[in-house]
Amino acid sequence: MSAALLVIDAQASFPARPYWQDTDVPGWLDAQNRLIDAFAKQGKPVVRVLHVEDTGPFSLESGLVRPIDGLRAFDAALTIHKHAHSAFAGTPLAAWLLQRRIGRIVISGIRTEQCCETTTRDASDRGFQVDYVTEATLTFPMRHANGRLFSSAEIKERTELVLAGRFARICTVDTLAAA
């Protein structure tokens, strides 16, 4: 089955957000770039997904809706601007994939529990097979209303828990690169 890599919201808008932390960025960038390289080497399509809002750092006028520094340059087979959490909502992504008979998508990008997870669930509901590459997703610590601080690692673990076997297969970069 043909596959496409989605690079979701790996954009310069995020460092302008107050929750941005550089701590996990080097590891994420390494995994993200290795995944992009693997798809390019295999001749498989890579889709660039950029989140756009009307105002602020995610607005087109901000100049930040562009690849984040350190992300490997790649020729996107498709670039979409999304306005919702799912890369499928209100975009031509599903039709583009179906026209090319692509039945499997690989999820990577920024935010693990938000746009990456939402796109995964939506893709699964639309009938796509999904590989979720947790190490190639980035997120940040979050504080619950009860005061508990959840680390990035805990958020990623929870995301794997709720996706695995239901909406996606959890994969590593090395597993997909070897396939």
PDB file of C-alpha atoms in Angstrom:
ATOM      1  CA  MET A   1       0.000   0.000   0.000  1.00  0.00           C
ATOM      2  CA  SER A   2       1.275   3.423  -0.909  1.00  0.00           C
ATOM      3  CA  ALA A   3       2.090   5.806   1.955  1.00  0.00           C
ATOM      4  CA  ALA A   4       2.540   9.544   2.452  1.00  0.00           C
ATOM      5  CA  LEU A   5       4.248  11.406   5.275  1.00  0.00           C
ATOM      6  CA  LEU A   6       2.405  14.324   6.861  1.00  0.00           C
ATOM      7  CA  VAL A   7       4.635  16.965   8.459  1.00  0.00           C
ATOM      8  CA  ILE A   8       2.062  18.784  10.566  1.00  0.00           C
ATOM      9  CA  ASP A   9       2.556  22.353  11.800  1.00  0.00           C
ATOM     10  CA  ALA A  10       6.367  22.189  11.885  1.00  0.00           C
ATOM     11  CA  GLN A  11       6.375  25.938  11.554  1.00  0.00           C
ATOM     12  CA  ALA A  12       8.079  29.048  12.894  1.00  0.00           C
ATOM     13  CA  SER A  13       4.842  30.194  14.571  1.00  0.00           C
ATOM     14  CA  PHE A  14       5.381  27.964  17.604  1.00  0.00           C
ATOM     15  CA  PRO A  15       8.475  29.618  19.136  1.00  0.00           C
ATOM     16  CA  ALA A  16       6.352  32.784  19.401  1.00  0.00           C
ATOM     17  CA  ARG A  17       3.922  31.028  21.770  1.00  0.00           C
ATOM     18  CA  PRO A  18       4.405  31.483  25.542  1.00  0.00           C
ATOM     19  CA  TYR A  19       4.514  27.722  26.233  1.00  0.00           C
ATOM     20  CA  TRP A  20       7.391  27.117  23.778  1.00  0.00           C
ATOM     21  CA  GLN A  21      10.385  25.312  25.269  1.00  0.00           C
ATOM     22  CA  ASP A  22      13.547  24.300  23.424  1.00  0.00           C
ATOM     23  CA  THR A  23      14.200  21.283  25.673  1.00  0.00           C
ATOM     24  CA  ASP A  24      12.867  18.550  23.379  1.00  0.00           C
ATOM     25  CA  VAL A  25      13.451  20.333  20.066  1.00  0.00           C
ATOM     26  CA  PRO A  26      16.858  18.792  19.160  1.00  0.00           C
ATOM     27  CA  GLY A  27      15.591  15.208  19.566  1.00  0.00           C
ATOM     28  CA  TRP A  28      12.372  15.962  17.712  1.00  0.00           C
ATOM     29  CA  LEU A  29      14.183  17.699  14.849  1.00  0.00           C
ATOM     30  CA  ASP A  30      16.575  14.777  14.499  1.00  0.00           C
ATOM     31  CA  ALA A  31      13.693  12.285  14.298  1.00  0.00           C
ATOM     32  CA  GLN A  32      11.594  14.537  12.048  1.00  0.00           C
ATOM     33  CA  ASN A  33      14.470  15.130   9.638  1.00  0.00           C
ATOM     34  CA  ARG A  34      15.408  11.430   9.506  1.00  0.00           C
ATOM     35  CA  LEU A  35      11.791  10.606   8.683  1.00  0.00           C
ATOM     36  CA  ILE A  36      11.695  13.207   5.901  1.00  0.00           C
ATOM     37  CA  ASP A  37      14.972  11.830   4.537  1.00  0.00           C
ATOM     38  CA  ALA A  38      13.631   8.255   4.608  1.00  0.00           C
ATOM     39  CA  PHE A  39      10.532   9.220   2.626  1.00  0.00           C
ATOM     40  CA  ALA A  40      12.554  11.255   0.132  1.00  0.00           C
ATOM     41  CA  LYS A  41      15.009   8.363  -0.350  1.00  0.00           C
ATOM     42  CA  GLN A  42      12.092   5.956  -0.939  1.00  0.00           C
ATOM     43  CA  GLY A  43      10.453   8.385  -3.389  1.00  0.00           C
ATOM     44  CA  LYS A  44       7.313   8.624  -1.260  1.00  0.00           C
ATOM     45  CA  PRO A  45       5.340  11.869  -1.002  1.00  0.00           C
ATOM     46  CA  VAL A  46       5.797  14.275   1.887  1.00  0.00           C
ATOM     47  CA  VAL A  47       2.911  16.651   2.642  1.00  0.00           C
ATOM     48  CA  ARG A  48       3.533  19.972   4.394  1.00  0.00           C
ATOM     49  CA  VAL A  49       0.671  21.028   6.651  1.00  0.00           C
ATOM     50  CA  LEU A  50       0.689  24.558   8.055  1.00  0.00           C
ATOM     51  CA  HIS A  51      -1.747  25.914  10.631  1.00  0.00           C
ATOM     52  CA  VAL A  52      -3.177  29.349   9.819  1.00  0.00           C
ATOM     53  CA  GLU A  53      -5.196  31.701  12.026  1.00  0.00           C
ATOM     54  CA  ASP A  54      -6.571  35.190  11.362  1.00  0.00           C
ATOM     55  CA  THR A  55      -4.285  36.998  13.808  1.00  0.00           C
ATOM     56  CA  GLY A  56      -1.124  36.432  15.826  1.00  0.00           C
ATOM     57  CA  PRO A  57       1.912  34.258  15.078  1.00  0.00           C
ATOM     58  CA  PHE A  58      -0.174  31.772  13.068  1.00  0.00           C
ATOM     59  CA  SER A  59      -1.468  34.445  10.675  1.00  0.00           C
ATOM     60  CA  LEU A  60      -0.002  34.655   7.194  1.00  0.00           C
ATOM     61  CA  GLU A  61       0.759  38.321   7.849  1.00  0.00           C
ATOM     62  CA  SER A  62       3.067  37.377  10.744  1.00  0.00           C
ATOM     63  CA  GLY A  63       5.617  35.872   8.344  1.00  0.00           C
ATOM     64  CA  LEU A  64       5.914  32.871  10.700  1.00  0.00           C
ATOM     65  CA  VAL A  65       3.740  30.447   8.731  1.00  0.00           C
ATOM     66  CA  ARG A  66       6.839  28.852   7.219  1.00  0.00           C
ATOM     67  CA  PRO A  67       9.060  25.885   8.104  1.00  0.00           C
ATOM     68  CA  ILE A  68      10.607  26.063  11.554  1.00  0.00           C
ATOM     69  CA  ASP A  69      14.351  26.649  11.759  1.00  0.00           C
ATOM     70  CA  GLY A  70      16.281  23.393  11.627  1.00  0.00           C
ATOM     71  CA  LEU A  71      13.664  21.478   9.655  1.00  0.00           C
ATOM     72  CA  ARG A  72      15.174  19.722   6.644  1.00  0.00           C
ATOM     73  CA  ALA A  73      14.202  21.387   3.384  1.00  0.00           C
ATOM     74  CA  PHE A  74      12.035  19.143   1.238  1.00  0.00           C
ATOM     75  CA  ASP A  75       9.962  19.374  -1.906  1.00  0.00           C
ATOM     76  CA  ALA A  76       6.423  19.055  -0.655  1.00  0.00           C
ATOM     77  CA  ALA A  77       4.183  16.927  -2.859  1.00  0.00           C
ATOM     78  CA  LEU A  78       1.331  19.025  -1.437  1.00  0.00           C
ATOM     79  CA  THR A  79       1.212  22.029   0.888  1.00  0.00           C
ATOM     80  CA  ILE A  80      -2.009  22.768   2.716  1.00  0.00           C
ATOM     81  CA  HIS A  81      -3.102  25.525   5.069  1.00  0.00           C
ATOM     82  CA  LYS A  82      -5.478  24.310   7.731  1.00  0.00           C
ATOM     83  CA  HIS A  83      -7.675  26.298  10.090  1.00  0.00           C
ATOM     84  CA  ALA A  84      -8.756  23.420  12.334  1.00  0.00           C
ATOM     85  CA  HIS A  85      -6.883  20.828  14.394  1.00  0.00           C
ATOM     86  CA  SER A  86      -7.271  18.061  11.804  1.00  0.00           C
ATOM     87  CA  ALA A  87      -5.296  18.343   8.579  1.00  0.00           C
ATOM     88  CA  PHE A  88      -8.368  16.901   6.841  1.00  0.00           C
ATOM     89  CA  ALA A  89     -10.962  19.439   8.043  1.00  0.00           C
ATOM     90  CA  GLY A  90     -11.739  21.891   5.259  1.00  0.00           C
ATOM     91  CA  THR A  91      -8.678  20.972   3.175  1.00  0.00           C
ATOM     92  CA  PRO A  92      -8.126  19.002  -0.049  1.00  0.00           C
ATOM     93  CA  LEU A  93      -5.954  16.417   1.747  1.00  0.00           C
ATOM     94  CA  ALA A  94      -8.346  13.438   1.651  1.00  0.00           C
ATOM     95  CA  ALA A  95      -9.175  13.933  -2.032  1.00  0.00           C
ATOM     96  CA  TRP A  96      -5.485  14.342  -2.904  1.00  0.00           C
ATOM     97  CA  LEU A  97      -4.590  11.102  -1.108  1.00  0.00           C
ATOM     98  CA  LEU A  98      -7.466   9.170  -2.655  1.00  0.00           C
ATOM     99  CA  GLN A  99      -6.678  10.426  -6.170  1.00  0.00           C
ATOM    100  CA  ARG A 100      -3.181   8.988  -5.753  1.00  0.00           C
ATOM    101  CA  ARG A 101      -4.450   5.749  -4.192  1.00  0.00           C
ATOM    102  CA  ILE A 102      -2.579   6.470  -0.980  1.00  0.00           C
ATOM    103  CA  GLY A 103      -4.171   4.435   1.804  1.00  0.00           C
ATOM    104  CA  ARG A 104      -1.576   4.839   4.563  1.00  0.00           C
ATOM    105  CA  ILE A 105      -0.414   8.051   6.177  1.00  0.00           C
ATOM    106  CA  VAL A 106       2.449   8.621   8.560  1.00  0.00           C
ATOM    107  CA  ILE A 107       1.961  11.298  11.218  1.00  0.00           C
ATOM    108  CA  SER A 108       4.701  13.641  12.432  1.00  0.00           C
ATOM    109  CA  GLY A 109       5.010  17.273  13.504  1.00  0.00           C
ATOM    110  CA  ILE A 110       3.980  19.650  16.267  1.00  0.00           C
ATOM    111  CA  ARG A 111       1.788  19.112  18.784  1.00  0.00           C
ATOM    112  CA  THR A 112       1.640  15.486  19.750  1.00  0.00           C
ATOM    113  CA  GLU A 113      -1.712  15.588  21.574  1.00  0.00           C
ATOM    114  CA  GLN A 114      -3.365  18.271  19.531  1.00  0.00           C
ATOM    115  CA  CYS A 115      -3.085  18.506  15.736  1.00  0.00           C
ATOM    116  CA  CYS A 116      -1.096  15.273  15.311  1.00  0.00           C
ATOM    117  CA  GLU A 117      -3.506  13.226  17.431  1.00  0.00           C
ATOM    118  CA  THR A 118      -6.617  14.866  15.970  1.00  0.00           C
ATOM    119  CA  THR A 119      -5.422  14.269  12.411  1.00  0.00           C
ATOM    120  CA  THR A 120      -4.710  10.643  13.331  1.00  0.00           C
ATOM    121  CA  ARG A 121      -8.220  10.052  14.658  1.00  0.00           C
ATOM    122  CA  ASP A 122      -9.806  11.799  11.681  1.00  0.00           C
ATOM    123  CA  ALA A 123      -7.684   9.823   9.190  1.00  0.00           C
ATOM    124  CA  SER A 124      -8.615   6.544  10.840  1.00  0.00           C
ATOM    125  CA  ASP A 125     -12.310   7.449  10.769  1.00  0.00           C
ATOM    126  CA  ARG A 126     -11.968   8.212   7.050  1.00  0.00           C
ATOM    127  CA  GLY A 127     -10.573   4.731   6.402  1.00  0.00           C
ATOM    128  CA  PHE A 128      -6.854   5.466   6.145  1.00  0.00           C
ATOM    129  CA  GLN A 129      -4.297   3.267   7.846  1.00  0.00           C
ATOM    130  CA  VAL A 130      -2.178   5.421  10.120  1.00  0.00           C
ATOM    131  CA  ASP A 131       1.359   5.101  11.435  1.00  0.00           C
ATOM    132  CA  TYR A 132       1.981   7.466  14.348  1.00  0.00           C
ATOM    133  CA  VAL A 133       5.661   8.275  14.874  1.00  0.00           C
ATOM    134  CA  THR A 134       5.728   9.622  18.422  1.00  0.00           C
ATOM    135  CA  GLU A 135       9.444  10.439  18.409  1.00  0.00           C
ATOM    136  CA  ALA A 136       8.804  12.658  15.357  1.00  0.00           C
ATOM    137  CA  THR A 137       6.162  14.671  17.214  1.00  0.00           C
ATOM    138  CA  LEU A 138       6.804  17.554  19.583  1.00  0.00           C
ATOM    139  CA  THR A 139       4.800  18.867  22.480  1.00  0.00           C
ATOM    140  CA  PHE A 140       5.275  20.855  25.658  1.00  0.00           C
ATOM    141  CA  PRO A 141       4.441  20.397  29.337  1.00  0.00           C
ATOM    142  CA  MET A 142       0.838  21.216  30.232  1.00  0.00           C
ATOM    143  CA  ARG A 143      -0.819  22.054  33.534  1.00  0.00           C
ATOM    144  CA  HIS A 144      -4.139  20.371  34.347  1.00  0.00           C
ATOM    145  CA  ALA A 145      -6.933  22.380  35.983  1.00  0.00           C
ATOM    146  CA  ASN A 146      -6.167  20.449  39.212  1.00  0.00           C
ATOM    147  CA  GLY A 147      -2.663  21.911  39.242  1.00  0.00           C
ATOM    148  CA  ARG A 148      -0.752  18.824  38.140  1.00  0.00           C
ATOM    149  CA  LEU A 149       1.952  19.474  35.567  1.00  0.00           C
ATOM    150  CA  PHE A 150       2.157  16.814  32.850  1.00  0.00           C
ATOM    151  CA  SER A 151       5.575  16.486  31.214  1.00  0.00           C
ATOM    152  CA  SER A 152       6.020  16.173  27.464  1.00  0.00           C
ATOM    153  CA  ALA A 153       6.960  12.517  27.978  1.00  0.00           C
ATOM    154  CA  GLU A 154       3.745  11.859  29.936  1.00  0.00           C
ATOM    155  CA  ILE A 155       1.634  13.534  27.252  1.00  0.00           C
ATOM    156  CA  LYS A 156       3.316  11.453  24.544  1.00  0.00           C
ATOM    157  CA  GLU A 157       2.795   8.273  26.562  1.00  0.00           C
ATOM    158  CA  ARG A 158      -0.896   9.084  26.994  1.00  0.00           C
ATOM    159  CA  THR A 159      -1.245   9.813  23.281  1.00  0.00           C
ATOM    160  CA  GLU A 160       0.277   6.442  22.406  1.00  0.00           C
ATOM    161  CA  LEU A 161      -2.057   4.760  24.912  1.00  0.00           C
ATOM    162  CA  VAL A 162      -5.232   6.167  23.375  1.00  0.00           C
ATOM    163  CA  LEU A 163      -4.178   5.776  19.727  1.00  0.00           C
ATOM    164  CA  ALA A 164      -2.453   2.376  19.657  1.00  0.00           C
ATOM    165  CA  GLY A 165      -4.557  -0.385  18.173  1.00  0.00           C
ATOM    166  CA  ARG A 166      -7.600   1.874  17.874  1.00  0.00           C
ATOM    167  CA  PHE A 167      -6.612   4.653  15.504  1.00  0.00           C
ATOM    168  CA  ALA A 168      -2.987   3.975  14.609  1.00  0.00           C
ATOM    169  CA  ARG A 169       0.016   1.756  14.722  1.00  0.00           C
ATOM    170  CA  ILE A 170       2.751   3.316  16.863  1.00  0.00           C
ATOM    171  CA  CYS A 171       6.021   3.297  14.901  1.00  0.00           C
ATOM    172  CA  THR A 172       9.577   4.527  15.111  1.00  0.00           C
ATOM    173  CA  VAL A 173      11.565   6.346  12.467  1.00  0.00           C
ATOM    174  CA  ASP A 174      13.916   3.368  12.168  1.00  0.00           C
ATOM    175  CA  THR A 175      11.022   0.940  11.586  1.00  0.00           C
ATOM    176  CA  LEU A 176       9.593   3.067   8.789  1.00  0.00           C
ATOM    177  CA  ALA A 177      12.990   3.817   7.248  1.00  0.00           C
ATOM    178  CA  ALA A 178      13.697   0.080   7.014  1.00  0.00           C
ATOM    179  CA  ALA A 179      10.310  -0.698   5.428  1.00  0.00           C
TER     180      ALA A 179
END
